[in-house]
Short mmCIF file of C-alpha atoms and ligand atoms in Angstrom, two decimals:
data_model
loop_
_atom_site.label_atom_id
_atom_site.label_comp_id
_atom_site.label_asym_id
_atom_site.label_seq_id
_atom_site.Cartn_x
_atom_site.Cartn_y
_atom_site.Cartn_z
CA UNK I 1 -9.58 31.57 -32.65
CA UNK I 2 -6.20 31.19 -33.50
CA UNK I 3 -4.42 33.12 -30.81
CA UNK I 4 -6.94 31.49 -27.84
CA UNK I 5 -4.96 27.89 -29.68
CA UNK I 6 -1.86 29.06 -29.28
CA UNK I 7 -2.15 30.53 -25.92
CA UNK I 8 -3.37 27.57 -24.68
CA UNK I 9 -0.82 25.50 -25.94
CA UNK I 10 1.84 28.06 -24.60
CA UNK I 11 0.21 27.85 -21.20
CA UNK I 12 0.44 24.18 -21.24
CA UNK I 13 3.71 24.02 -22.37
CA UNK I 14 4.58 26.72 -19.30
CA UNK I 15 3.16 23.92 -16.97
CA UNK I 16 5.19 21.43 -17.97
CA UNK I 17 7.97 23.18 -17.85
CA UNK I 18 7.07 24.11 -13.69
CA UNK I 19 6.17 20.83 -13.17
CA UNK I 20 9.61 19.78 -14.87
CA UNK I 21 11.54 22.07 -12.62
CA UNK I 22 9.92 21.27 -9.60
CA UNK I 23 10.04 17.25 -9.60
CA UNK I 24 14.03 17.79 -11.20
CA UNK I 25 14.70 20.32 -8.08
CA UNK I 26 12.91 17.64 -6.07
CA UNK I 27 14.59 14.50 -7.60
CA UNK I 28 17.63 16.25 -6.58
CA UNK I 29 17.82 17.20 -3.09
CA UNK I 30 17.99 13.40 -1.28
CA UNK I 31 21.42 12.78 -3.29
CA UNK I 32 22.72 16.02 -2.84
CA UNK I 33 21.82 15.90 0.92
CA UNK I 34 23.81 12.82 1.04
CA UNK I 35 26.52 14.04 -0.63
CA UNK I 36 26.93 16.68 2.11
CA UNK I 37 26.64 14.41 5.29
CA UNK I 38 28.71 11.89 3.94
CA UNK I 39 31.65 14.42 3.29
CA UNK I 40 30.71 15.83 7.07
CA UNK I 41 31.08 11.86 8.52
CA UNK I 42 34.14 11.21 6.93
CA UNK I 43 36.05 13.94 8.17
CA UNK I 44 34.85 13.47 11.52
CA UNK I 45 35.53 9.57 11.33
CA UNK I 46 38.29 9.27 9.30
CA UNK I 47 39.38 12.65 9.17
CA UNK I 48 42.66 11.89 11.34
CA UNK I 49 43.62 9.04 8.59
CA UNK I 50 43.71 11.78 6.06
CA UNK I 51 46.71 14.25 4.75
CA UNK I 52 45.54 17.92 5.21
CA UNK I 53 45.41 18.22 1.16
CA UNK I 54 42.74 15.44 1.29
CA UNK I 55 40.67 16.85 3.84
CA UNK I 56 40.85 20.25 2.72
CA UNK I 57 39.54 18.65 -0.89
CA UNK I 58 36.64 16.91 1.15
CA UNK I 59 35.68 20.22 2.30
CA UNK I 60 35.76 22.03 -0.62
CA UNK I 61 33.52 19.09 -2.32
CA UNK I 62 31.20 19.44 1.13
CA UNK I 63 31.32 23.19 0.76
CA UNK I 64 30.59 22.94 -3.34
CA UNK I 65 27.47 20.24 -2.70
CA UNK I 66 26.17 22.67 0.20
CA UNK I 67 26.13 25.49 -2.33
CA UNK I 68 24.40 23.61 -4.77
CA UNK I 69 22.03 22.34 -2.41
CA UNK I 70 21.12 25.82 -1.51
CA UNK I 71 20.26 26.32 -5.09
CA UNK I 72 18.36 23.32 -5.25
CA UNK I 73 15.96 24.97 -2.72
CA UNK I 74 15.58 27.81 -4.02
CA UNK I 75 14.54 26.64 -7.89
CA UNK I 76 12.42 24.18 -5.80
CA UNK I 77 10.80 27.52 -3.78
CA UNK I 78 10.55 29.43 -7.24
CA UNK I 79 8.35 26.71 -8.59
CA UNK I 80 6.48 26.64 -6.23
CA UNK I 81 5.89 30.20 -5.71
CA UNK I 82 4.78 29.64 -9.36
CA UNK I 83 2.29 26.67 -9.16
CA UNK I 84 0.92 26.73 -5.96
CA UNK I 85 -2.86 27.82 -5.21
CA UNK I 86 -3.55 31.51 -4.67
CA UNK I 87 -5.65 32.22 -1.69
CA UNK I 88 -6.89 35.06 -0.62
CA UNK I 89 -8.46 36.76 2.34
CA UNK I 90 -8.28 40.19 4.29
CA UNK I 91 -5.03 40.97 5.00
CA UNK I 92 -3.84 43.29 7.84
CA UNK I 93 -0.75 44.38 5.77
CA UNK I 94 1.40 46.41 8.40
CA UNK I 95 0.51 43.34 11.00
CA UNK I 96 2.51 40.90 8.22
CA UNK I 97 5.48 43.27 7.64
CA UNK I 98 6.01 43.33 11.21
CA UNK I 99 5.77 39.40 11.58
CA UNK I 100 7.49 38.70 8.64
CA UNK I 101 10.56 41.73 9.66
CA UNK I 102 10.91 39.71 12.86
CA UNK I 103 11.64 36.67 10.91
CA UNK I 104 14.92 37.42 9.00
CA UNK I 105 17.94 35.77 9.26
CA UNK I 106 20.08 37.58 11.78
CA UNK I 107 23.50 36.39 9.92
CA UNK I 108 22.03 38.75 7.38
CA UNK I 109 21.84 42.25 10.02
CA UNK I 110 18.37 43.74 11.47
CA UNK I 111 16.66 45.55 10.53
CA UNK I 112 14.69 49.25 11.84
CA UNK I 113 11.39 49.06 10.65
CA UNK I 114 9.42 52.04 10.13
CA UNK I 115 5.68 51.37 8.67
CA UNK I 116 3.94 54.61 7.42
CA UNK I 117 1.40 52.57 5.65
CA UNK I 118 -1.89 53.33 7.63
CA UNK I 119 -2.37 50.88 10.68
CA UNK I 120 -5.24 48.42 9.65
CA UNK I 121 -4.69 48.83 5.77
CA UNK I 122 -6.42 45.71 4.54
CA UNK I 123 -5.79 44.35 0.97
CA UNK I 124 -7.49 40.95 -0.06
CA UNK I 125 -4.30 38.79 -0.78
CA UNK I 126 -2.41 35.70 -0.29
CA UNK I 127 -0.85 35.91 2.88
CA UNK I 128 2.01 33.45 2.51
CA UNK I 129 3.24 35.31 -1.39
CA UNK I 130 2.91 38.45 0.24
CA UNK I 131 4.50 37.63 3.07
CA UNK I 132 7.21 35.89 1.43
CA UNK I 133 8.08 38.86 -0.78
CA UNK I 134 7.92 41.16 1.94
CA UNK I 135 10.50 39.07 4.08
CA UNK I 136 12.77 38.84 1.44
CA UNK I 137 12.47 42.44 0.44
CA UNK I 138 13.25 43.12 4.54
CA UNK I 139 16.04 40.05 4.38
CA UNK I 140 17.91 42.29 1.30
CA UNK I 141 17.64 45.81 3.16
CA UNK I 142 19.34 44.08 6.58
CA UNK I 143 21.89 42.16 4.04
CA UNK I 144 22.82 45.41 1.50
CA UNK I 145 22.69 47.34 4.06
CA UNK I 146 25.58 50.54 4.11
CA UNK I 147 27.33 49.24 7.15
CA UNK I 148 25.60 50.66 9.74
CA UNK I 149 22.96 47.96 11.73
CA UNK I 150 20.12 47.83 12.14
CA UNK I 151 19.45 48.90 8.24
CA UNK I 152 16.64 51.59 8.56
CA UNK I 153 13.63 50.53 6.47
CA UNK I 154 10.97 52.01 5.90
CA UNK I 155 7.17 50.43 4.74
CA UNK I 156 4.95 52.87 2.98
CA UNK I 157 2.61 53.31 0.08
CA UNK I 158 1.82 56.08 -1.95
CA UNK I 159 -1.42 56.57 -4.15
CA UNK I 160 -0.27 56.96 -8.11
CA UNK I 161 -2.35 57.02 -10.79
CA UNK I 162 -5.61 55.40 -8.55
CA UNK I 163 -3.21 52.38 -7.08
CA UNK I 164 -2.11 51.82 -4.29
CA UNK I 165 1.66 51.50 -4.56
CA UNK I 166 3.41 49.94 -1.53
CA UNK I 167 7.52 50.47 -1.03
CA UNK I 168 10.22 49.21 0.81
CA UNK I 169 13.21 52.02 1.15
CA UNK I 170 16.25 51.38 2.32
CA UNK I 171 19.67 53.54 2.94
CA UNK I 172 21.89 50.96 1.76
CA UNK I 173 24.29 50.00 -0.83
CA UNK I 174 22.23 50.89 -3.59
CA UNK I 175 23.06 49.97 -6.87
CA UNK I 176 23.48 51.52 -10.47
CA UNK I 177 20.66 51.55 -12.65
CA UNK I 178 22.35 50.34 -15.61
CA UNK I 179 21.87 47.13 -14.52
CA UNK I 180 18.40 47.52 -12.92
CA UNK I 181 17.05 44.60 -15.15
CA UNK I 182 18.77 41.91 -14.20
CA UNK I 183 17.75 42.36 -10.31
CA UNK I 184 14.79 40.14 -10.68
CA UNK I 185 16.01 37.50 -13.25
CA UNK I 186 16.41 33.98 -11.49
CA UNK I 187 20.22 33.61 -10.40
CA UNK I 188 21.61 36.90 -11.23
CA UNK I 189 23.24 39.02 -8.86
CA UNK I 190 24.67 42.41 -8.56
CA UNK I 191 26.93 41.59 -5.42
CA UNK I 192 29.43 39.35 -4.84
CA UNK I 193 29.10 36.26 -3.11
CA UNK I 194 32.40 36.76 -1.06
CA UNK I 195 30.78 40.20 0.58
CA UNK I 196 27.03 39.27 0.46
CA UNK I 197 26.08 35.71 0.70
CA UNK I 198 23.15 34.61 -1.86
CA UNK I 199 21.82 32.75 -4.76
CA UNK I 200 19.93 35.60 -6.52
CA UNK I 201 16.77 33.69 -6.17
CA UNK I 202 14.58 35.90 -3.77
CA UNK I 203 13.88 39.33 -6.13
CA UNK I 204 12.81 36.47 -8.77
CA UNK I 205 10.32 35.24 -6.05
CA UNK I 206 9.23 38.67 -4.94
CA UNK I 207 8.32 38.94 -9.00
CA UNK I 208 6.08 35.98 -9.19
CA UNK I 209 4.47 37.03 -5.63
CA UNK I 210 3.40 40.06 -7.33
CA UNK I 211 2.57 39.07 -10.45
CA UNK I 212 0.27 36.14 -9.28
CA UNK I 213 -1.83 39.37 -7.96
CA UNK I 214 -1.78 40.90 -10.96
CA UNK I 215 0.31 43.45 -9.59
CA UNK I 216 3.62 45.29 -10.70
CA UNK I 217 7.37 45.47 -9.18
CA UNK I 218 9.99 47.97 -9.65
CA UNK I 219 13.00 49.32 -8.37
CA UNK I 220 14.87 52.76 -7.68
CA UNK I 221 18.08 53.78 -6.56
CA UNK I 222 20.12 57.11 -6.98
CA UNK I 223 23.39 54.73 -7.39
CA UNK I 224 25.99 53.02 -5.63
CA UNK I 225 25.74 53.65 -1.33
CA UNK I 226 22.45 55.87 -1.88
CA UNK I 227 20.00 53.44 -1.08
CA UNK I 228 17.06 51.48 -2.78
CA UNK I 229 13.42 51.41 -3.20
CA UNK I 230 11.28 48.57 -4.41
CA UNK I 231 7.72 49.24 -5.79
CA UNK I 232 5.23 46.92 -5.74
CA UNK I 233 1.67 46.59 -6.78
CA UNK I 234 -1.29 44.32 -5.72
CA UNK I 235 -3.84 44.85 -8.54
CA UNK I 236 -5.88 46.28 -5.81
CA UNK I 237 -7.08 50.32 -6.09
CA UNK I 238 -6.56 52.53 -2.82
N1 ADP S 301 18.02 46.44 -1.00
C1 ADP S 301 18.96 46.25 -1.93
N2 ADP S 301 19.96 47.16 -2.12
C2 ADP S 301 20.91 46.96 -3.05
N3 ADP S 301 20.97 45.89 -3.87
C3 ADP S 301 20.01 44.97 -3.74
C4 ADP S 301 18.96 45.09 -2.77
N4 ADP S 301 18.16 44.00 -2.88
C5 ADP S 301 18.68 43.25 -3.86
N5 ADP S 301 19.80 43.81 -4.39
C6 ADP S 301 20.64 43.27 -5.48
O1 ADP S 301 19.84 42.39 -6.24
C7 ADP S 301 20.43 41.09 -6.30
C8 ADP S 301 19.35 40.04 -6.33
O2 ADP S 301 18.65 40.00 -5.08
P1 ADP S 301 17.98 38.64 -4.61
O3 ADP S 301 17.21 38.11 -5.76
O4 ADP S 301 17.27 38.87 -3.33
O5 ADP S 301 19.21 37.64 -4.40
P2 ADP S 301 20.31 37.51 -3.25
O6 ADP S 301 19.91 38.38 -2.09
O7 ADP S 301 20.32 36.07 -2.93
O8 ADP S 301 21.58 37.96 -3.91
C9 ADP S 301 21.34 41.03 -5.08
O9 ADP S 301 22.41 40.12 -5.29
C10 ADP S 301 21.82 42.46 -4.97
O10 ADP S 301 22.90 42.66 -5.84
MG1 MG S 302 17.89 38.27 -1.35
#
């Protein structure tokens, strides 16, 4: 039929646009590498040779190409999160929230952990997207976290509607739900860089991870400093 065409042609077009980002984001971290080190080497070598205005310039282009670098990887992660192959197998959820929780970046804070999901709750997923997602779920609650360390989080899962819903709650910074939309658009942030370090690219990744299940995110918060909750589903019933 007619719409079978045109979804085909939409899902090719979707593929070349991945593959496009992916070999771009590729193409571009070797130069962008250099760029960095060869700022870094010339302000250790030569560095003495140069006024302060020049070398603070050289560090500003070593900080800018650093920051873009960053970005690099993470549209370079996002595609990939996108095209690579889904496999799946049992998966001892609580068991990967714990490894994943003892993985985050401690510039970022630590985090509490509590898990009330049921010890041995299995779900037949990709380990790596769900693991990813989780981490950077547990990387935002120790980052946006209300001051106090370690952030208390807590794992759970509720049964709505005949699916099993996991969440990850937090007691931080919250935010207002005005602007709840743009939380898991690629690049867009509700906190400032200067405060909380990021790119904005993780809650886009988190989306993908779920959706590649068939599943559903969300997210709740009472406002600013109360705290957040993020829903997800796995397209898997209770
Ligand atoms: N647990 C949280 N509490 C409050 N705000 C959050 C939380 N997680 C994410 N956010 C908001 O959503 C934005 C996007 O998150 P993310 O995609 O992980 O990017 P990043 O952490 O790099 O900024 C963040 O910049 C922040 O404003
Ligand atoms: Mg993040």
């Amino acid at each position: 039929s007619r719409i079978e065409e045109r979804t085909k042609v939409l899902v090719a077009k979707n593929q070349e646009l991945e593959g496009f980002t992916y070999s771009v984001s590729h193409d571009m971290r070797s130069p962008l590498r250099a760029m960095v080190s060869n700022a870094a080497i010339v302000v250790e070598e030569e560095g003495e040779r140069l006024s302060a205005e020049g070398r603070a310039k050289l560090s500003r282009l070593s900080d800018a190409a650093t920051k873009m670098a960053q970005l690099v990887d993470d549209l370079l992660q996002f595609a990939r999160v996108g095209v690579r192959e889904m496999r799946k197998s049992p998966t001892d959820i609580p068991e990967l929230a714990r490894t994943v929780a003892g993985q985050i970046d401690p510039a970022h804070g630590t985090i509490d952990l509590k898990i009330t999901v049921p010890q041995g709750t299995s779900a037949d997923v990709d380990a790596r997207l769900v693991g990813m997602a989780l981490y950077n779920l547990f990387d935002n609650a120790a980052k946006y976290r209300a001051g106090t360390e370690p952030a208390k989080v807590e794992l759970g899962w509720e049964n709505r509607f005949g699916e099993r819903v996991f969440f990850v709650r937090d007691q931080g910074i919250g935010f207002d739900m005005k602007y709840v939309h743009k939380l898991f658009i690629p690049f867009e942030r509700l906190h400032r860089d200067a405060e909380y370090r990021g790119t904005g690219i993780g809650l886009a990744n988190v989306k993908r991870a779920v959706e590649r299940h068939g599943g559903l995110l969300w997210a709740e918060s009472e406002g600013p400093g109360k705290g957040a909750t993020f829903y997800f589903t796995l397209g898997q019933a209770p």
